[in-house]
Amino acid sequence: MKMGKLFYVLVIVVLIFTSSCSNSTNNKKGGKSNVEMDKKVSALLSRMTLEEKVGQMTQITLDKFYNKGILDTILLREYIIQYGIGSILNTHQDKNGSIIPLSMKEWRDLQTTIQNYALQARLKVPILYGIDAIHGVTYLEGATLFPHNIAMAAARDTEIVYKAATITAKEVRACGIRWNFDPVLGVGRQPLWSRFEETFGEDTYLVSMMGRAVITGYEGDGLDKNTAVASCMKHYLGYSDPLNGKDRTPAYIPEIVLRQIFLPPFKEAVDAGTSTVMINSGSVNGIPVHANKYLLTDVLKKELGFQGLVVSDWQDIIALYDKHHVAKDNKEAVMMAVNAGIDMSMVPSDLSFYKDLVSLVKEGKVPESRIDDAVRRILKVKYRLNLFDNPFPEKGTEDYYEKPDYKQVALKAAHELITLLKNDTVSGHSVLPLSNDLRVLVAGPGANSRATLNGSWSYSWQGKDESHYPSNVLTIRQAIEEKIGKDKVINIAPAGFQKVSSQQIKDLQKYASGADVIVLCLGENSYAESPGSIDDLTLSEDQLKLAETASITGKPIILILTEGRPRIVSKIEPSMNAVLLAYRPGNLGAIAIADVLLGEVNPSGKLPYTYPRYTGNIMTYDMPVRSAPYYKPQWPFGYGLSYTTFSTSLKLNHDTLNINDTLQVSVLLKNTGNRYGELAIDLFVRDMTATMAPPMRKLRRFARVALKAGESRRIIFNLSNEDWSFIDSSLKLRIEEGNMMIMVGDKKAAFYLKLKE
Ligand code: BGC
């Protein structure tokens, strides 16, 4: 610890938190006036019975109302009219028990049926319907599927993330749905975790900026516009870092780390005006978050000033007694959750929440004021979404579906994110890009799979069913064939991700001699949530064996990885001549991969996480200095190559910076190679000495720049107090005087931060 150092506990703590309060109350986004809304909501609330209020707090899954694929309208009427449920979510199974994507017409008809029943209830309160359109509209036939968040983060392009979100919002609203359970704002610090692909990676700032872009895209200029949907930041708080890497299992995260690493994206989202939040199913430091009044009410609602609606995750109030064992029965679980600050329960399949909550209020165990607060929050979201004026699918919105320019956005995003991790020089030439007169043997389980390009939440929850994908979505093999001609692609027996068939291994050995190069497509099949839990980050044995077989052929090998999390490849990496990481690049991903392989697009993605080399070395780039000697990744955070070369130079406007002044970082970038290239750059700050052992470096800005061969461009970044502040042991934001370092690319520049002028 550095003694005698000046420090400054920031007034900005107060400023930050009060500004977030005013943001969410002011309704700055051009929607209806707050006065009008408050009046209408209060009037409605005053007419509601306790049962009607609790009904509003109840959310039921659509599948509850289906029997062997047929809608049970009697049951649906009963839940909506008699019990007054406030919300419905998800999709339903068909007669065979499978989830299949619905057509736009089916969605619109369904919403019309539901809202017609809502209008027959005493107070005619419309239903708030929600789905998980995580990277496009999950359960809609033919919906545009964009890259997953982990892939988007590699592009370092908030504009493309914003555009994708505006398109998703339009396609969701076109279905007659107005609530999207997205974005995921967990910081991905645990690569084993099966929902890693839903995160924007391991860095807090990156997650915060991407989250803001998504929320702005969804909520647009106001929820009453028929192009917008209510966003739902999730899963608050600490879900993304379970101790043992398994989904929905306990996390142990000291509050100082919660505040430094995990809370800022949620704060940013509140400031950006997100309307709703979903809660972490797990526990943090022994307390299930659904029962944690401190996190839900004191921090989220009071400190961050979140005015929106708090929804539980799937069955997670029930889980308080049957999984976490912190409540003795459902009734106690409901009491804990509602008193802690949950406003709506994703029950999702029965009336247990409804019945127990009505009794609890009557017995005085849950104050009616808490119920009023919850219902007010729910009704406000409905009001802002214009549901009271028109709860039905809006006329004309069906035209927002499947526009050709949506695909262009998805393709541009996929181009930007593909990350070139290795490109050997063989006989004086880089292996990539490939010339299009070569004969290519395309092997591996990823070669013929659309599911691996998309991962979770892709036409179904697990995204595994290949038959759900539109036939015009190309696989990697097909995309290469389109580029160089079928006759030059050697097509061999298919392979599975866990079990590579012995036929594929034999074919690879047999046909390699006829090929100039092997494109080996490895990685992961699709999975979502708990079914995606694994015990070993290393790529499956069979895939490693296939790679070894390929290496024995003596042909150059290009490894293409499509995967939701970094599967360890250290054993085979030395015998791969080039490596392209495509993450989950979405429906247009294979085309983007082929474009990069053949040099039509110059790769520019940068790793949004540390790619581990060893299972026993799972570290993040922003570790404390003391751990740095142990950081031995396969590829570090921010790594990514190009087909051209760039130079960077760095200048600061101050050697000594007074507190409250702005540091201008001027970065001159030059494309020193001979072809057009885009460059994603990261700017890091290192606090050289601090009372809380400082990290090696922290990402504070990023940008994407396009440069023609020989072209230069200067970018100016302005940094100030927030960029050198950290959470201290009293959990306050703090700044200390001392030496700081700015780092961009291979360049560094130092300055001294002075607290007293
Ligand atoms: C997931 C949520 C999702 C919900 C509704 C849960 O299992 O954890 O992220 O929004 O299901 O589909």
mmCIF file of C-alpha atoms in Angstrom, residues 16 116-117 131-132 185 192 292 334 355 361 364 401 405 447 456 497 518 559 611 647 665 696 709 739:
data_model
loop_
_atom_site.group_PDB
_atom_site.id
_atom_site.type_symbol
_atom_site.label_atom_id
_atom_site.label_comp_id
_atom_site.label_asym_id
_atom_site.label_seq_id
_atom_site.Cartn_x
_atom_site.Cartn_y
_atom_site.Cartn_z
ATOM 1 C CA ILE A 16 -23.686 9.696 -10.832
ATOM 2 C CA ASN A 116 -59.008 -9.668 -26.837
ATOM 3 C CA TYR A 117 -59.378 -11.676 -23.622
ATOM 4 C CA ILE A 131 -39.702 -13.139 -25.332
ATOM 5 C CA ASP A 132 -35.949 -13.610 -25.492
ATOM 6 C CA LEU A 185 -25.137 -7.467 -18.962
ATOM 7 C CA LEU A 192 -16.810 -22.480 -18.523
ATOM 8 C CA ASN A 292 -31.677 -10.079 -1.446
ATOM 9 C CA VAL A 334 -43.035 -15.375 -2.160
ATOM 10 C CA LYS A 355 -52.602 -17.367 -4.202
ATOM 11 C CA VAL A 361 -50.986 -9.315 2.075
ATOM 12 C CA GLY A 364 -49.990 -8.321 6.881
ATOM 13 C CA TYR A 401 -40.204 -8.117 -41.182
ATOM 14 C CA ASP A 405 -31.085 -4.489 -45.564
ATOM 15 C CA ALA A 447 -18.473 -27.464 -41.737
ATOM 16 C CA SER A 456 -28.581 -20.491 -28.143
ATOM 17 C CA PHE A 497 -18.976 -32.312 -32.206
ATOM 18 C CA ILE A 518 -7.530 -28.168 -45.340
ATOM 19 C CA LEU A 559 -8.628 -23.868 -38.218
ATOM 20 C CA TYR A 611 -8.375 -17.103 -24.702
ATOM 21 C CA SER A 647 1.336 1.821 -36.978
ATOM 22 C CA VAL A 665 -5.215 11.336 -25.891
ATOM 23 C CA MET A 696 -2.346 -4.333 -14.915
ATOM 24 C CA ALA A 709 -3.505 1.519 -47.841
ATOM 25 C CA ASN A 739 1.637 8.218 -12.040
#
